[in-house]
Coordinates of C-alpha atoms in Angstrom, one line a residue:
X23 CA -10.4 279.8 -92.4
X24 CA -11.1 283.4 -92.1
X25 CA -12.4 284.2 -88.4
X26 CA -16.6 284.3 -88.1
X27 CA -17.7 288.1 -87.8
X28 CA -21.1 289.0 -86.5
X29 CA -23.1 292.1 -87.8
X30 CA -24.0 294.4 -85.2
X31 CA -27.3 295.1 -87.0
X32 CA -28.4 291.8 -85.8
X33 CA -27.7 292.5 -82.1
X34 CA -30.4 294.5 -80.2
X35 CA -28.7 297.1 -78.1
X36 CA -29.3 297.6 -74.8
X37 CA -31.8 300.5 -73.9
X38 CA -29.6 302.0 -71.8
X39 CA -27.2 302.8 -74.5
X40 CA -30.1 303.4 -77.3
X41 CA -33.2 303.4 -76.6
X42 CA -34.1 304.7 -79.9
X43 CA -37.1 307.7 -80.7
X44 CA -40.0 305.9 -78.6
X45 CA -40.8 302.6 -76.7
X46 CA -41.2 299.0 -77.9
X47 CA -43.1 296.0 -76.9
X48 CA -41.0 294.4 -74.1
X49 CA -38.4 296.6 -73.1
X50 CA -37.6 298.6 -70.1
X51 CA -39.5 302.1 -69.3
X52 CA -39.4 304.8 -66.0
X53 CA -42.9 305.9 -64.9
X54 CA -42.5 309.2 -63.7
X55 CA -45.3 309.8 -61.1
X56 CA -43.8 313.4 -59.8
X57 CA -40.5 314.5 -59.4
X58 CA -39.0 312.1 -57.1
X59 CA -41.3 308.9 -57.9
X60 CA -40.1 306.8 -60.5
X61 CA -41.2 303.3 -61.5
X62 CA -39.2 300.9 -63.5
X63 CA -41.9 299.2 -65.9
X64 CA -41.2 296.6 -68.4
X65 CA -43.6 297.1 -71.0
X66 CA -45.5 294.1 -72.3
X67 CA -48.4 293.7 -74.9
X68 CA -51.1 291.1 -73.6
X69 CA -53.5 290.7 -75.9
X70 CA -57.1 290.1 -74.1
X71 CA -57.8 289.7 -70.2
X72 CA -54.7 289.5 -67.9
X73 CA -55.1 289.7 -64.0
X74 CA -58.7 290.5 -64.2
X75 CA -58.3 293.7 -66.5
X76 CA -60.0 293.5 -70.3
X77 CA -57.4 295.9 -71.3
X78 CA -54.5 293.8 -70.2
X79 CA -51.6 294.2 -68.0
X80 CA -52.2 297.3 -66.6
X81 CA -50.2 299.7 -63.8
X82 CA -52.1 300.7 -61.0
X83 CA -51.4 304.2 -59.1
X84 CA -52.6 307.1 -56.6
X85 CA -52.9 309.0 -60.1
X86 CA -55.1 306.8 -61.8
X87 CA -54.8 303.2 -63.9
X88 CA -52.6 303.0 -66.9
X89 CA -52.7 299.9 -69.7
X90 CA -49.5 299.1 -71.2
X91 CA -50.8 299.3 -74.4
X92 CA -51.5 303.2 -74.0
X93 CA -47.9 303.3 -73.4
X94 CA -46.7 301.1 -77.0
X95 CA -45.1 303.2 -79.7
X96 CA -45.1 306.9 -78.5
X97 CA -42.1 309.1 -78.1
X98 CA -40.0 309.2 -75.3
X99 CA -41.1 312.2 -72.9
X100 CA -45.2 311.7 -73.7
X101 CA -47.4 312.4 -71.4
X102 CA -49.7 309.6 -70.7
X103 CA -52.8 309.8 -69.4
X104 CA -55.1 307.7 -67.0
X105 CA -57.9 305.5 -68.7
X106 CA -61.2 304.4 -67.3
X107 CA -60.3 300.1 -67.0
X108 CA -62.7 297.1 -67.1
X109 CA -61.4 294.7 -64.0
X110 CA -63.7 292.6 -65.1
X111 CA -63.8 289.5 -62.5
X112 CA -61.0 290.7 -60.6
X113 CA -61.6 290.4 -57.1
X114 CA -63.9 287.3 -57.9
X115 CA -63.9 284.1 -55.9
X116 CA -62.3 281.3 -57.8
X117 CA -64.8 279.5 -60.6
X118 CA -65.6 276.3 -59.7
X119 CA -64.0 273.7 -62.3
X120 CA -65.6 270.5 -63.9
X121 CA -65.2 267.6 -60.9
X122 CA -64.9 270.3 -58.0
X123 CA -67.3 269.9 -55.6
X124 CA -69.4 272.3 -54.3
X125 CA -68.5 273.8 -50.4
X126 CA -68.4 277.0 -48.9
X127 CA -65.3 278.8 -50.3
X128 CA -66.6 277.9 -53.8
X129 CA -69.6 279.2 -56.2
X130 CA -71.1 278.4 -59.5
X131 CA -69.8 279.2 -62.5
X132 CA -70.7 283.1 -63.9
X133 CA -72.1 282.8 -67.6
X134 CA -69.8 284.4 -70.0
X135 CA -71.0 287.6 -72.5
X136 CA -71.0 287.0 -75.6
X137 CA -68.1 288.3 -77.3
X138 CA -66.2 288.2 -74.1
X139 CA -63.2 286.1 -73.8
X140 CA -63.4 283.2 -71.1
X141 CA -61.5 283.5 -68.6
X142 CA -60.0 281.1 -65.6
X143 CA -58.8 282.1 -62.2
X144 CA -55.8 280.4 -60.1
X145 CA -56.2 279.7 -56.4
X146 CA -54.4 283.2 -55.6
X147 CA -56.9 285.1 -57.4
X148 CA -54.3 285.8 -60.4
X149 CA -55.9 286.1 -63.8
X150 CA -54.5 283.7 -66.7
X151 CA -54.0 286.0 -69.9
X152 CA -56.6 284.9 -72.5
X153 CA -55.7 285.7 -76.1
X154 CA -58.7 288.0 -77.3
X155 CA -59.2 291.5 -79.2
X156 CA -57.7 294.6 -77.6
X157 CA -60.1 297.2 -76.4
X158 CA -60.1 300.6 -76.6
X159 CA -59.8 303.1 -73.6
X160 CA -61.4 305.8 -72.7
X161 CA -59.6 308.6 -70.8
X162 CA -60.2 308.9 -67.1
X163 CA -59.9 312.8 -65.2
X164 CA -57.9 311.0 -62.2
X165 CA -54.7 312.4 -63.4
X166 CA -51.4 311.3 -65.6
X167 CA -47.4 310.3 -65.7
X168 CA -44.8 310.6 -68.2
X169 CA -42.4 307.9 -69.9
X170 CA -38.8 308.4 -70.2
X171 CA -36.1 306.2 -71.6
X172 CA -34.3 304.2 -68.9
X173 CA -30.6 305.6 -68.2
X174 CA -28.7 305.3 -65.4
X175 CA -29.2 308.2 -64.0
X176 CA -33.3 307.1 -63.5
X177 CA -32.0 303.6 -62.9
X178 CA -30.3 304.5 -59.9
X179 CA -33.3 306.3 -58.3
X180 CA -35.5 303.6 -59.3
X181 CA -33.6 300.4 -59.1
X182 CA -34.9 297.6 -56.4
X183 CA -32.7 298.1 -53.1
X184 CA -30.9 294.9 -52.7
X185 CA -27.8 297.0 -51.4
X186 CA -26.6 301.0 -50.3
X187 CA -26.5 302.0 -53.8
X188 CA -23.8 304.1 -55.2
X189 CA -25.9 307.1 -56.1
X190 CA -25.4 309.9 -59.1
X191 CA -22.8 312.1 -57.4
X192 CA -20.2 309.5 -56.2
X193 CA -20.1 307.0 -59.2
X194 CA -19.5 310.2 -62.3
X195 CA -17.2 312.0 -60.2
X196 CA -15.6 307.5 -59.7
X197 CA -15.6 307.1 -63.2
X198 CA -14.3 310.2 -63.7
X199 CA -10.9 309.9 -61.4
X200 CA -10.3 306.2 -62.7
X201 CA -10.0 307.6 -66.4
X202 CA -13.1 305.2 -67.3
X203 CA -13.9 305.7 -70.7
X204 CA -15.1 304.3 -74.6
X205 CA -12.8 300.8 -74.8
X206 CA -12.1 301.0 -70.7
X207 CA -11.7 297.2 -68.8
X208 CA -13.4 297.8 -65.7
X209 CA -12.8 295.3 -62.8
X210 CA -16.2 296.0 -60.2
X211 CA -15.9 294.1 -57.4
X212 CA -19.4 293.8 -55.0
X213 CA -22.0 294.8 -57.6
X214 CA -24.6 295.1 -54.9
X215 CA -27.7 296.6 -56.3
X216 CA -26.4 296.9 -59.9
X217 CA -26.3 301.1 -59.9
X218 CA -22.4 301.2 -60.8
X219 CA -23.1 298.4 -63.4
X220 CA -24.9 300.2 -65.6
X221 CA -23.3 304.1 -65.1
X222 CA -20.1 302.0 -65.8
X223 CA -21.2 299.9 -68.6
X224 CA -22.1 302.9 -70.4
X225 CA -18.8 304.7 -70.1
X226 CA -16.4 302.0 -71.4
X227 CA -19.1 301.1 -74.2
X228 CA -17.7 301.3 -77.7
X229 CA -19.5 298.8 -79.6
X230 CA -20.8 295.0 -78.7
X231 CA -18.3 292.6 -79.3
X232 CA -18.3 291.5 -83.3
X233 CA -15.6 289.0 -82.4
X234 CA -13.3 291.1 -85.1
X235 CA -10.1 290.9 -82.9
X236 CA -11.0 294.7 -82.2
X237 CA -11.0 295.4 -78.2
X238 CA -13.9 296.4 -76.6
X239 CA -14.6 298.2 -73.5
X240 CA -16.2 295.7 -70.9
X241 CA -16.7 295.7 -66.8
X242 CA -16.3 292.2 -65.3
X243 CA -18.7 292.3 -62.0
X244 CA -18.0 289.7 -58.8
X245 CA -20.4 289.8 -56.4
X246 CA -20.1 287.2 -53.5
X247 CA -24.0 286.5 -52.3
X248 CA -25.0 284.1 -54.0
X249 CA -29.2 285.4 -53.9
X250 CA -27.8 288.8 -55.6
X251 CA -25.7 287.2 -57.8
X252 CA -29.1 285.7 -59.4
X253 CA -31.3 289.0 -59.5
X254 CA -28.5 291.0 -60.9
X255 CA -27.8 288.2 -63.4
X256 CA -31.5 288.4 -64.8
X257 CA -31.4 292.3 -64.7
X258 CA -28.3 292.1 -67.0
X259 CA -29.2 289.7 -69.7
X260 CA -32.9 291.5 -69.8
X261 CA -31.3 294.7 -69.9
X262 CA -29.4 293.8 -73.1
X263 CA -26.0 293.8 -71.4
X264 CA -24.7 290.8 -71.0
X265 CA -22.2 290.8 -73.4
X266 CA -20.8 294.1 -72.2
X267 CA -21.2 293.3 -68.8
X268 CA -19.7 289.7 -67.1
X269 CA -21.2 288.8 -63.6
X270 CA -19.3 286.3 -62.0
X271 CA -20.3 284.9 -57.9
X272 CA -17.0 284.7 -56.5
X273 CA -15.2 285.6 -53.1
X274 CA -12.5 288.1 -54.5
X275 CA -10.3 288.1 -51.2
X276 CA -10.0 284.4 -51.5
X277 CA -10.2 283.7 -55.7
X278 CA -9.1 287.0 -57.1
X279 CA -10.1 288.7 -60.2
X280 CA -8.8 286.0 -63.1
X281 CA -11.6 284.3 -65.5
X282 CA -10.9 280.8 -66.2
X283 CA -7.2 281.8 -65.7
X284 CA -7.0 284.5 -67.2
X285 CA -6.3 287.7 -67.2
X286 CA -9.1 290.4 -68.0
X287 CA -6.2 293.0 -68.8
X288 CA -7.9 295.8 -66.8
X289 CA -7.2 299.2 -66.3
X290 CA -9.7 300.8 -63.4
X291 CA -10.8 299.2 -60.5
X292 CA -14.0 299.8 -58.3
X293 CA -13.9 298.1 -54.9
X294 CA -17.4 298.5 -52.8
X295 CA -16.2 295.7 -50.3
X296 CA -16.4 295.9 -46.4
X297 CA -12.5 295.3 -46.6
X298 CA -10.7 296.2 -49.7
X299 CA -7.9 295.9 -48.3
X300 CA -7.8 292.2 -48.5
X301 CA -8.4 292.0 -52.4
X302 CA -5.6 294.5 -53.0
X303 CA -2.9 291.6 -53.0
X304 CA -4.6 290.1 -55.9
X305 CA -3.9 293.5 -57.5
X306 CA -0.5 293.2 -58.6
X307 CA 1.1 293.3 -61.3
X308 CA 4.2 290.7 -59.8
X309 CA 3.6 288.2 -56.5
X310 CA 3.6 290.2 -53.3
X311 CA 6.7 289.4 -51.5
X312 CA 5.8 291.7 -48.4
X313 CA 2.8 291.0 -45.7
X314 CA 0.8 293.8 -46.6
X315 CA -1.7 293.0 -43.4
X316 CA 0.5 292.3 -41.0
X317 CA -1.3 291.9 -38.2
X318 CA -4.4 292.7 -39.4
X319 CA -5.2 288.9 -40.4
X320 CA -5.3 289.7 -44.2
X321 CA -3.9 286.5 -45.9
X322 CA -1.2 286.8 -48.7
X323 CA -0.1 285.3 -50.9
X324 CA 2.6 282.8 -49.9
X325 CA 6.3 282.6 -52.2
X326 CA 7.5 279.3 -53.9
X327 CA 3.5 278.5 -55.1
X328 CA 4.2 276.6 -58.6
X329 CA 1.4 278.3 -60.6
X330 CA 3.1 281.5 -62.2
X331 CA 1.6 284.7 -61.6
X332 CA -0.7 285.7 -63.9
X333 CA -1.9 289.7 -62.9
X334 CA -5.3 290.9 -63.7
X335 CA -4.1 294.2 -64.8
X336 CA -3.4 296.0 -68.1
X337 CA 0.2 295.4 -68.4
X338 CA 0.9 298.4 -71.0
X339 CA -1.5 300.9 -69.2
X340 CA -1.2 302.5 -65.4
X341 CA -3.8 301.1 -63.4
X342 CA -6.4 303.3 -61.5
X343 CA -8.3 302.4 -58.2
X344 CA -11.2 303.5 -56.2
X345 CA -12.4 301.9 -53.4
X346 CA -16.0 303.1 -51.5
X347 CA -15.4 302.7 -47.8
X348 CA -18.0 304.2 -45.1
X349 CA -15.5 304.4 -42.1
X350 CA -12.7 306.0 -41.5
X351 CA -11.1 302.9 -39.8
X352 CA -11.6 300.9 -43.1
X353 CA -10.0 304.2 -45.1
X354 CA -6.7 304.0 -42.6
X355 CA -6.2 300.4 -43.2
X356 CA -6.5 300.4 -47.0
X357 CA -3.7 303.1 -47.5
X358 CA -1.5 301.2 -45.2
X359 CA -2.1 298.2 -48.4
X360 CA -1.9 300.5 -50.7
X361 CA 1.5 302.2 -49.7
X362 CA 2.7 298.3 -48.7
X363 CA 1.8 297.2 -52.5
X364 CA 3.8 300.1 -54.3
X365 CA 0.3 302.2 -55.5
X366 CA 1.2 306.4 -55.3
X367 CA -0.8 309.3 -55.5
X368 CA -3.6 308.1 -52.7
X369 CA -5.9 310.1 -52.2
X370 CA -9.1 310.5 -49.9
X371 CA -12.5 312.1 -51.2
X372 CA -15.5 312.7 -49.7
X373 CA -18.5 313.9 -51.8
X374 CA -21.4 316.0 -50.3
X375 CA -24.0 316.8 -53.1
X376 CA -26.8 318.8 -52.1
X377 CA -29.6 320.1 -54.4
X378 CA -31.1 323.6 -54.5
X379 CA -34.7 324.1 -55.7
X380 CA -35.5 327.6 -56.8
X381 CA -39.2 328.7 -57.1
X382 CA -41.4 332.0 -57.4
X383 CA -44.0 332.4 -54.0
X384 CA -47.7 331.6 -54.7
X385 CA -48.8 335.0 -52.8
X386 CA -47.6 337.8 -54.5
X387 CA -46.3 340.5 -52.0
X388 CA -47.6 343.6 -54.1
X389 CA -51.4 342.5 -53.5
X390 CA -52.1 342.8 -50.2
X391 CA -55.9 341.2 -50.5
X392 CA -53.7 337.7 -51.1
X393 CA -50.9 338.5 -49.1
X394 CA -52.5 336.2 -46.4
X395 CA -49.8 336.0 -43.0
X396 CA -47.3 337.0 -45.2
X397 CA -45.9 340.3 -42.8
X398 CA -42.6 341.1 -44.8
X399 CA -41.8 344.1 -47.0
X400 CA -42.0 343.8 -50.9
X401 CA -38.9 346.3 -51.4
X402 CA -36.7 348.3 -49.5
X403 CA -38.9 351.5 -49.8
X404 CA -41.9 349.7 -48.2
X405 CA -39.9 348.7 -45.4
X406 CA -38.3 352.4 -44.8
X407 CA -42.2 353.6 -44.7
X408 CA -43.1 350.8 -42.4
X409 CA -40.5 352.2 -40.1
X410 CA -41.3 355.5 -40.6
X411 CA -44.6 354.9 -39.3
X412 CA -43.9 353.1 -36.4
X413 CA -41.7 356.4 -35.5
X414 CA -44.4 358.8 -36.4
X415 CA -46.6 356.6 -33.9
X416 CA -43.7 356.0 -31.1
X417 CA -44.0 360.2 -31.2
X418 CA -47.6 360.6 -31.2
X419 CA -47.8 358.3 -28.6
X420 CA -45.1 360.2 -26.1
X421 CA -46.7 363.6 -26.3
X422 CA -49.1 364.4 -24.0
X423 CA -53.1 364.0 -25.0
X424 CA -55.8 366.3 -24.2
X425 CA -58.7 365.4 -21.4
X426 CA -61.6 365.1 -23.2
X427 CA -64.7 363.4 -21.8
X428 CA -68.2 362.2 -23.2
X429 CA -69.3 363.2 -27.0
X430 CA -65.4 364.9 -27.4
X431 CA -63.4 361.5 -26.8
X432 CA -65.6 359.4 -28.9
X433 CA -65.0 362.0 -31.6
X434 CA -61.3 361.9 -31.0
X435 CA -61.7 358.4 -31.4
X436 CA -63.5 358.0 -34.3
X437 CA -61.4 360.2 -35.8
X438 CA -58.2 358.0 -35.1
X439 CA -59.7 355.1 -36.4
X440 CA -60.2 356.8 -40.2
X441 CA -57.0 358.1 -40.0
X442 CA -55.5 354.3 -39.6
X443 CA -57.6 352.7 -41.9
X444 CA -56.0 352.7 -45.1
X445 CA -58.7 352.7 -48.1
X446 CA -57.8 349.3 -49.8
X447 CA -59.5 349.6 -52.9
X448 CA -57.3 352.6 -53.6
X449 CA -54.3 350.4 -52.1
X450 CA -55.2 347.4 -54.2
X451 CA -55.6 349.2 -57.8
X452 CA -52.4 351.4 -57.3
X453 CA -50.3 347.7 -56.7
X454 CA -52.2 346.5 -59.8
X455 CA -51.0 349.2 -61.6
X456 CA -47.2 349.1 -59.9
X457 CA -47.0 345.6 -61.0
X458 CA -48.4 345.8 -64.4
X459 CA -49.9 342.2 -64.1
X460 CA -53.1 341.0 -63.0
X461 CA -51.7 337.7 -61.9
X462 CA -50.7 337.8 -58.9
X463 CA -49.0 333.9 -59.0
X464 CA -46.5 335.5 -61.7
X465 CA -45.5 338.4 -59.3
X466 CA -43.8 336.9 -56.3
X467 CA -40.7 336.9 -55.0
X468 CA -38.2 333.8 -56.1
X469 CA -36.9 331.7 -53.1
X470 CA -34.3 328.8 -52.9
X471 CA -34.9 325.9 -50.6
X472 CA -32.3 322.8 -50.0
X473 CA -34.3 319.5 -51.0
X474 CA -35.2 317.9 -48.1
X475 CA -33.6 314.8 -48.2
X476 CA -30.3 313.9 -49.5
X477 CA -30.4 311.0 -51.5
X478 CA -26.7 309.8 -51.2
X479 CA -24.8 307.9 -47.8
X480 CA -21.9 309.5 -46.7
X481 CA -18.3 307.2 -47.7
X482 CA -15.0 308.0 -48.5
X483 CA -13.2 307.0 -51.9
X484 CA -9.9 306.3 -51.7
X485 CA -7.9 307.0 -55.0
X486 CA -4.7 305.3 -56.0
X487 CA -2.9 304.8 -59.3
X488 CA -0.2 301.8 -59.7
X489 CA 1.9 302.5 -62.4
X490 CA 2.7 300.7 -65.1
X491 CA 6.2 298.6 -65.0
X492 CA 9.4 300.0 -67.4
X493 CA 11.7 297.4 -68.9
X494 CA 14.3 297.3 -71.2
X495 CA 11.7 296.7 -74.4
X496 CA 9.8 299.8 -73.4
X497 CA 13.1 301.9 -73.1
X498 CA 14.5 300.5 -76.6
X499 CA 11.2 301.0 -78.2
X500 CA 11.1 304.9 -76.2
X501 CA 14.4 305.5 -78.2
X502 CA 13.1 304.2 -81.8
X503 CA 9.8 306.2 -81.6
X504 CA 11.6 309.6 -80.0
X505 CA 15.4 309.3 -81.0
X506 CA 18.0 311.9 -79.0
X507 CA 21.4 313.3 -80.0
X508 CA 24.5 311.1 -80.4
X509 CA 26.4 310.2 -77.7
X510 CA 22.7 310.7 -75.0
X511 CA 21.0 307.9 -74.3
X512 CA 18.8 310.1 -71.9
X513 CA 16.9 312.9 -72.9
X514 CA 18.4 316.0 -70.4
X515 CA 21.5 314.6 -69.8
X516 CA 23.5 317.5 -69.4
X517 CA 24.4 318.6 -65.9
X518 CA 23.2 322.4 -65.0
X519 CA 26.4 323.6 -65.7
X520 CA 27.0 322.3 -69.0
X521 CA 23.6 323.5 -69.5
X522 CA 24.1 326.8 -68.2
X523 CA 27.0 327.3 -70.3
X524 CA 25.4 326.3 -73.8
X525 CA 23.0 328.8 -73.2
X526 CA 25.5 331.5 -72.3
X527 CA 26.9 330.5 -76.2
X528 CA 23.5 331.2 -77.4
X529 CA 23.1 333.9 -76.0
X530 CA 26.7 335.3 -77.1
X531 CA 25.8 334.2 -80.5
X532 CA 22.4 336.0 -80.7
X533 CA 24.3 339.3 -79.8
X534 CA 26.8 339.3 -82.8
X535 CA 24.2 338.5 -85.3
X536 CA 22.4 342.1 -83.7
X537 CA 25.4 343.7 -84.5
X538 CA 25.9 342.4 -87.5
X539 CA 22.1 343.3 -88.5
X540 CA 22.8 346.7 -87.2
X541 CA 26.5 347.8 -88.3
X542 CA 24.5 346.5 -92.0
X543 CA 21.5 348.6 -91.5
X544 CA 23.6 351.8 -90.7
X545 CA 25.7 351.1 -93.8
X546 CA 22.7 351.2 -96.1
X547 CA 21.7 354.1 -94.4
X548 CA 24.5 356.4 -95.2
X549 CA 24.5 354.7 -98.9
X550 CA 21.5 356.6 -99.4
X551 CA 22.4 359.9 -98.0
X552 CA 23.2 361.8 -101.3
X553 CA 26.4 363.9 -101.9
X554 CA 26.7 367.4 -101.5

């Protein structure tokens, strides 16, 4: 019986992998509010009344109310903007039902409009939805947003904070170093606050499985708390992802990284544990015969155990490793493991991102009328004159003044004062002219700020890389697909001298042919000389 296949055009991918030309009735959407205020929305179309609003569910915020269904069907990137919302009896005290008896906390019943769906209130003053006609909206002035497609990029800044998440910066430059890519088996081990999950996900994805016999790129996720477990559960299968993506609540220091017995066949490894060090036995590709803790109190695994060894790695592939530690001690401890276990090339990283904002100045410094407290120079020329005339003064001011008394100092003084005061309507029009611009926001100088706050937690990633193991198959199958001389079973077997004198024979060799090319060259020459 031929094995069942399943179209893929029946699958609904996950958003985060194609979320298609604009949004759709229950899937996932990022409210951008300003730059560095996102909200994670999950659109949904209620038809008639829900929590008090006649338009439906609707998203409340400092820049005005927003109905989902002003958000249905439009292309990623619109801007949206606020509408004017009925809340109807939201806010109301709860109706008094048939049987209730009257008290204080209670009131009579409010006649209904006609045309105007019924509605009933819970205890909690939350609004049952009431099937009804949709109604239009009318555009408020309070302000608007913009709807983008979820990645996890936006995920990541918008996510609920169960965990430190591993922000932007760390987990590309992680999947990076651990070679994840399209067809990748990622183990992740402490999925946390599910930010990794999805920037991983998306790196190994190559397809959903079709159950084809094809292998498909796939991250198997443990996390250990058992509350965390069940939210990032939910946020997987309503994210689309839980084919590509297989949560399982386990303690990996103690059960290890096998599902149902079996090995996932992995080739990169993420560790965000307080002590990696303690999952690293469960690592390997054979038993560990040494005590890679020592006294450190990390259990191992003991020799003689009947089950056979069944290793959760790739055993055809090298295997690469991260682990996301935020002290040093925990850093010193894991290479000790790692060096114990047979991994090579470890390495320690630590990543410090910083973003730079560059923007033009609202005051231009070529009008002074709008220059407000702004004292510095627009150019180097205006601040040679501004030197020159505090010279010019420093001068004026050192030489000695004539006595003058009564009508002849107040002239003097008058006179003074015109000669400082600078005639700004003159000033003003010969800038507007300099500038060639009557808009004075368009003119200003452009200046490059840090952001203020760094959204990432400082941690060190360890990098290791175990290779894979060489036996006799692999060597036998080395020689069929890349076959050497007779007589070498190794490529480069020659010792240097051997070597060295094989190329002296080349050499010699490529001289004779020159002077064979030349002793024939100077024969055809004088073949052509004619005789006398």
């Amino acid at each position: 019986m031929a094995p069942t296949t399943r179209s893929l055009a029946q699958k609904p991918v996950s958003p985060f992998l194609d979320p298609g030309p604009s949004t759709k009735v229950n899937s996932l959407a990022i409210l951008q509010l300003s730059r560095d205020n996102l909200l994670p929305v999950y659109l949904t179309d209620a038809a008639g009344e829900h929590d008090g609003y006649a338009e439906g569910v609707v998203v409340n915020t400092r820049y005005g109310s927003f109905p989902h269904s002003t958000m249905m069907n439009v292309p990623w990137g619109s801007q949206i903007r606020a509408s004017k919302v009925d809340t109807g009896s939201r806010g109301r005290k709860r109706k008094r039902l048939a049987g209730d008896e009257a008290g204080p906390d209670t009131e009579d019943a409010t006649p209904v409009e006609t045309g105007t769906p019924a509605e009933t209130t819970t205890a909690n003053d939350q609004t049952e939805p009431v099937n009804g006609p949709k109604k239009t909206h009318e555009a408020a002035s309070s302000g608007f947003i913009h709807i983008l497609p979820p990645t996890p990029e936006l995920w990541t800044l918008s996510l609920p904070h169960r965990t430190q998440v591993v922000y932007t910066p760390d987990y590309s430059y992680i999947l990076h170093r651990i070679r994840a890519r399209p067809g990748t088996v990622l183990i992740e081990a402490g999925a946390g606050s599910g930010s990794f999950s999805h920037a991983s996900v998306r790196a190994v994805y190559n397809g959903y499985p079709n159950y084809d016999g094809k292998k498909k790129g796939k991250v198997f996720s443990y996390e250990f708390h058992e509350e965390r477990y069940h939210k990032m559960k939910k946020e997987i299968q309503t994210h689309g992802l839980e084919e590509l993506v297989q949560l399982t609540h386990r303690d990996v220091y103690n059960g290890g990284f096998l599902i149902d017995g079996k090995s996932p066949g992995a080739s990169a490894i993420f560790l965000d544990l307080p002590s990696p060090w303690e999952a690293l036995p469960h690592l390997s590709r054979r038993r560990p015969t040494v005590d890679v803790t020592g006294k450190n109190g990390v259990k191992t695994v003991e020799e003689g155990e009947e089950k056979p060894w069944v290793s959760p790695l790739n055993p055809k592939k090298n295997a690469y490793l991260c682990t996301f530690s935020p002290c040093i001690e925990q850093v010193t401890r894991t290479c000790s493991a790692l060096r114990r276990l047979g991994w090579v090339d470890i390495d320690v990283v630590e990543i410090a991102n910083r973003k730079l904002h560059t923007a033009r100045d609202r005051v231009s410094l070529h009008l002074k009328e709008v220059r407000g407290v702004n004292k510095s120079a627009k150019d180097v020329d205006e601040a040679l004159e501004r030197l020159r005339q505090i010279e010019d003064k420093m001068r004026a001011n050192s030489r000695p003044r004539p006595q003058a008394v009564g009508a002849d100092q107040d002239a003097m003084d008058d006179e003074e004062d015109d000669a400082e005061e600078p005639n700004d309507e003159k000033d003003i029009a010969a800038a507007e002219t300099e500038s060639g611009s009557d808009r004075p926001w368009a003119d200003g100088r452009l200046v490059t700020r840090g952001e203020p706050e760094i959204k990432t937690h400082t941690s060190y990633l360890v990098f290791a890389i175990l290779p894979r193991e060489w036996t006799e198959e692999d060597e036998a199958a080395a020689l069929a697909k890349y076959p050497v001389k007779e007589g070498e079973r190794v490529v480069g077997a020659l010792d240097k001298e051997a070597r060295k004198k094989e190329r002296r024979e080349q050499l010699q060799q490529q001289k004779q042919s020159n002077r064979k090319a030349r002793r024939n060259e100077k024969i055809e020459k004088m073949a052509q000389v004619p005789e006398a």
